[in-house]
PDB file of C-alpha atoms in Angstrom:
ATOM      1  CA  ALA L   5     105.007 -29.086 292.696  1.00 57.00           C
ATOM      2  CA  ALA L   6     108.715 -29.282 292.200  1.00 60.00           C
ATOM      3  CA  PRO L   7     110.953 -26.301 292.790  1.00 65.00           C
ATOM      4  CA  GLN L   8     111.683 -24.226 289.881  1.00 76.00           C
ATOM      5  CA  GLY L   9     115.128 -24.631 288.286  1.00 82.00           C
ATOM      6  CA  PRO L  10     116.934 -24.504 284.949  1.00 90.00           C
ATOM      7  CA  PRO L  11     115.988 -27.167 282.460  1.00 93.00           C
ATOM      8  CA  VAL L  12     118.110 -30.298 282.138  1.00 95.00           C
ATOM      9  CA  TYR L  13     119.593 -31.081 278.718  1.00 95.00           C
ATOM     10  CA  VAL L  14     120.113 -34.829 277.734  1.00 96.00           C
ATOM     11  CA  ASP L  15     120.754 -36.551 274.399  1.00 95.00           C
ATOM     12  CA  LEU L  16     118.229 -39.385 275.125  1.00 95.00           C
ATOM     13  CA  ALA L  17     115.367 -39.829 277.398  1.00 95.00           C
ATOM     14  CA  TYR L  18     113.071 -42.849 277.867  1.00 92.00           C
ATOM     15  CA  LEU L  19     109.543 -41.913 278.788  1.00 89.00           C
ATOM     16  CA  PRO L  20     107.826 -43.939 281.301  1.00 81.00           C
ATOM     17  CA  GLY L  21     105.420 -46.598 280.428  1.00 70.00           C
ATOM     18  CA  SER L  22     102.140 -48.132 281.961  1.00 68.00           C
ATOM     19  CA  TRP L  23     100.784 -46.062 284.742  1.00 68.00           C
ATOM     20  CA  SER L  24     104.006 -44.076 285.325  1.00 75.00           C
ATOM     21  CA  ALA L  25     103.293 -42.328 281.750  1.00 75.00           C
ATOM     22  CA  ARG L  26     100.584 -40.338 283.610  1.00 77.00           C
ATOM     23  CA  THR L  27     103.230 -38.412 285.283  1.00 83.00           C
ATOM     24  CA  VAL L  28     104.598 -37.031 282.060  1.00 88.00           C
ATOM     25  CA  ASP L  29     103.121 -33.791 281.428  1.00 92.00           C
ATOM     26  CA  GLU L  30     104.010 -30.330 279.738  1.00 93.00           C
ATOM     27  CA  GLU L  31     106.076 -29.382 282.751  1.00 93.00           C
ATOM     28  CA  PHE L  32     108.253 -32.614 282.288  1.00 93.00           C
ATOM     29  CA  PHE L  33     109.014 -31.570 278.644  1.00 95.00           C
ATOM     30  CA  ARG L  34     109.679 -28.136 279.685  1.00 94.00           C
ATOM     31  CA  ARG L  35     112.336 -29.250 282.112  1.00 93.00           C
ATOM     32  CA  ILE L  36     113.771 -32.534 280.623  1.00 94.00           C
ATOM     33  CA  ARG L  37     115.000 -31.297 277.123  1.00 96.00           C
ATOM     34  CA  ALA L  38     116.230 -34.305 275.234  1.00 97.00           C
ATOM     35  CA  LEU L  39     117.458 -34.614 271.491  1.00 95.00           C
ATOM     36  CA  CYS L  40     115.572 -37.995 271.438  1.00 95.00           C
ATOM     37  CA  TYR L  41     112.597 -39.069 273.352  1.00 95.00           C
ATOM     38  CA  VAL L  42     111.840 -42.948 273.229  1.00 91.00           C
ATOM     39  CA  VAL L  43     108.256 -43.938 273.700  1.00 87.00           C
ATOM     40  CA  SER L  44     108.303 -47.561 274.685  1.00 79.00           C
ATOM     41  CA  GLY L  45     105.926 -49.990 276.406  1.00 68.00           C
ATOM     42  CA  ASP L  46     103.186 -51.575 273.903  1.00 62.00           C
ATOM     43  CA  ASP L  47     100.731 -52.164 276.301  1.00 61.00           C
ATOM     44  CA  HIS L  48      96.928 -51.425 276.792  1.00 61.00           C
ATOM     45  CA  LEU L  49      97.797 -49.151 279.550  1.00 59.00           C
ATOM     46  CA  LYS L  50      99.982 -46.994 277.403  1.00 67.00           C
ATOM     47  CA  GLU L  51      97.311 -46.497 274.793  1.00 70.00           C
ATOM     48  CA  GLY L  52      95.076 -44.780 277.295  1.00 74.00           C
ATOM     49  CA  VAL L  53      97.742 -42.174 278.314  1.00 83.00           C
ATOM     50  CA  LEU L  54      99.595 -41.947 274.948  1.00 86.00           C
ATOM     51  CA  ARG L  55      97.771 -38.940 273.361  1.00 89.00           C
ATOM     52  CA  PRO L  56      98.055 -36.711 276.580  1.00 91.00           C
ATOM     53  CA  LEU L  57     101.630 -37.436 276.725  1.00 91.00           C
ATOM     54  CA  LEU L  58     102.397 -36.608 273.086  1.00 94.00           C
ATOM     55  CA  ASP L  59     100.249 -33.523 273.379  1.00 96.00           C
ATOM     56  CA  ALA L  60     102.342 -32.421 276.419  1.00 95.00           C
ATOM     57  CA  LEU L  61     105.537 -32.887 274.251  1.00 96.00           C
ATOM     58  CA  LEU L  62     104.225 -30.326 271.785  1.00 97.00           C
ATOM     59  CA  ALA L  63     103.133 -27.843 274.552  1.00 96.00           C
ATOM     60  CA  GLY L  64     106.462 -28.317 276.555  1.00 96.00           C
ATOM     61  CA  LYS L  65     108.485 -27.849 273.494  1.00 96.00           C
ATOM     62  CA  HIS L  66     106.835 -24.733 272.504  1.00 95.00           C
ATOM     63  CA  GLN L  67     108.135 -23.227 275.787  1.00 93.00           C
ATOM     64  CA  TRP L  68     111.861 -23.803 274.988  1.00 93.00           C
ATOM     65  CA  GLY L  69     112.309 -20.722 273.302  1.00 84.00           C
ATOM     66  CA  VAL L  70     115.368 -22.092 271.339  1.00 79.00           C
ATOM     67  CA  ASP L  71     115.569 -23.887 268.072  1.00 86.00           C
ATOM     68  CA  ILE L  72     116.654 -27.515 268.991  1.00 92.00           C
ATOM     69  CA  GLN L  73     115.600 -30.416 266.700  1.00 94.00           C
ATOM     70  CA  VAL L  74     113.905 -33.222 268.652  1.00 96.00           C
ATOM     71  CA  THR L  75     113.339 -36.754 267.566  1.00 94.00           C
ATOM     72  CA  LEU L  76     110.499 -38.825 268.860  1.00 94.00           C
ATOM     73  CA  ILE L  77     111.149 -42.628 268.768  1.00 89.00           C
ATOM     74  CA  PRO L  78     108.190 -44.794 269.387  1.00 87.00           C
ATOM     75  CA  THR L  79     109.006 -48.528 269.686  1.00 82.00           C
ATOM     76  CA  PHE L  80     105.780 -49.792 268.760  1.00 79.00           C
ATOM     77  CA  ASP L  81     103.117 -49.398 266.299  1.00 77.00           C
ATOM     78  CA  SER L  82     100.018 -47.535 267.725  1.00 81.00           C
ATOM     79  CA  LEU L  83      96.772 -46.177 266.164  1.00 86.00           C
ATOM     80  CA  VAL L  84      96.803 -43.138 268.640  1.00 88.00           C
ATOM     81  CA  MET L  85     100.402 -42.406 267.618  1.00 86.00           C
ATOM     82  CA  HIS L  86      99.285 -42.608 263.894  1.00 89.00           C
ATOM     83  CA  GLU L  87      96.326 -40.293 264.614  1.00 93.00           C
ATOM     84  CA  TRP L  88      98.300 -37.743 266.606  1.00 94.00           C
ATOM     85  CA  TYR L  89     101.029 -37.751 263.918  1.00 93.00           C
ATOM     86  CA  GLN L  90      98.376 -36.857 261.172  1.00 95.00           C
ATOM     87  CA  GLU L  91      96.577 -34.349 263.264  1.00 97.00           C
ATOM     88  CA  THR L  92      99.588 -32.487 264.563  1.00 97.00           C
ATOM     89  CA  HIS L  93     102.109 -32.855 261.750  1.00 96.00           C
ATOM     90  CA  GLU L  94     102.165 -29.251 260.831  1.00 96.00           C
ATOM     91  CA  ARG L  95     102.752 -28.257 264.488  1.00 96.00           C
ATOM     92  CA  GLN L  96     105.455 -30.838 264.828  1.00 96.00           C
ATOM     93  CA  GLN L  97     107.415 -29.240 261.859  1.00 95.00           C
ATOM     94  CA  GLU L  98     106.974 -25.711 263.393  1.00 95.00           C
ATOM     95  CA  LEU L  99     108.383 -26.934 266.670  1.00 96.00           C
ATOM     96  CA  GLY L 100     111.284 -29.076 264.981  1.00 96.00           C
ATOM     97  CA  ILE L 101     109.930 -32.379 266.056  1.00 96.00           C
ATOM     98  CA  THR L 102     110.690 -35.348 263.795  1.00 94.00           C
ATOM     99  CA  VAL L 103     108.776 -38.764 264.615  1.00 92.00           C
ATOM    100  CA  LEU L 104     111.086 -41.524 263.478  1.00 85.00           C
ATOM    101  CA  GLY L 105     109.579 -44.461 261.811  1.00 72.00           C
ATOM    102  CA  SER L 106     111.308 -47.470 260.950  1.00 62.00           C
ATOM    103  CA  ASN L 107     110.869 -50.137 258.332  1.00 63.00           C
ATOM    104  CA  SER L 108     114.248 -52.008 259.102  1.00 68.00           C
ATOM    105  CA  THR L 109     114.558 -55.287 260.731  1.00 74.00           C
ATOM    106  CA  VAL L 110     117.237 -57.035 262.317  1.00 79.00           C
ATOM    107  CA  ALA L 111     117.608 -60.855 262.165  1.00 84.00           C
ATOM    108  CA  MET L 112     119.392 -62.389 265.034  1.00 85.00           C
ATOM    109  CA  GLN L 113     119.426 -66.137 265.438  1.00 86.00           C
ATOM    110  CA  ASP L 114     115.870 -67.539 264.811  1.00 87.00           C
ATOM    111  CA  GLU L 115     114.055 -64.306 265.116  1.00 86.00           C
ATOM    112  CA  THR L 116     113.555 -60.959 263.356  1.00 81.00           C
ATOM    113  CA  PHE L 117     112.452 -57.735 264.877  1.00 73.00           C
ATOM    114  CA  PRO L 118     112.111 -54.027 263.922  1.00 69.00           C
ATOM    115  CA  ALA L 119     115.014 -51.810 264.648  1.00 71.00           C
ATOM    116  CA  CYS L 120     116.408 -48.435 263.977  1.00 69.00           C
ATOM    117  CA  LYS L 121     119.826 -46.687 264.570  1.00 68.00           C
ATOM    118  CA  VAL L 122     120.217 -43.364 266.247  1.00 68.00           C
ATOM    119  CA  GLU L 123     123.488 -41.528 266.035  1.00 67.00           C
ATOM    120  CA  PHE L 124     124.733 -38.538 268.038  1.00 65.00           C
TER     121      PHE L 124
END
């Protein structure tokens, strides 16, 4: 276990993908307090660890004891994410967590892709 210390406050934190996502637990969210968390990595490995990661966000944020609004930004569409959002929506609201969905697209050269803008 890592030594105890004060939490670290950041504007934006990228959550690890693939197998590294297994290291993100309640303690991670208790210590790393971000205004925005980006969940990236649309792969089959991420689907298996996504629900525990999202549940850890709720549990860790509950321990903050301060009213800080948090935005969760998924960079991919996922059935697991949709189910978690539906099942925990009330808890998300209680904790001040907003899940950002984007229907915007950006066109560059010969391709288009989904995008969102985050301002601080």
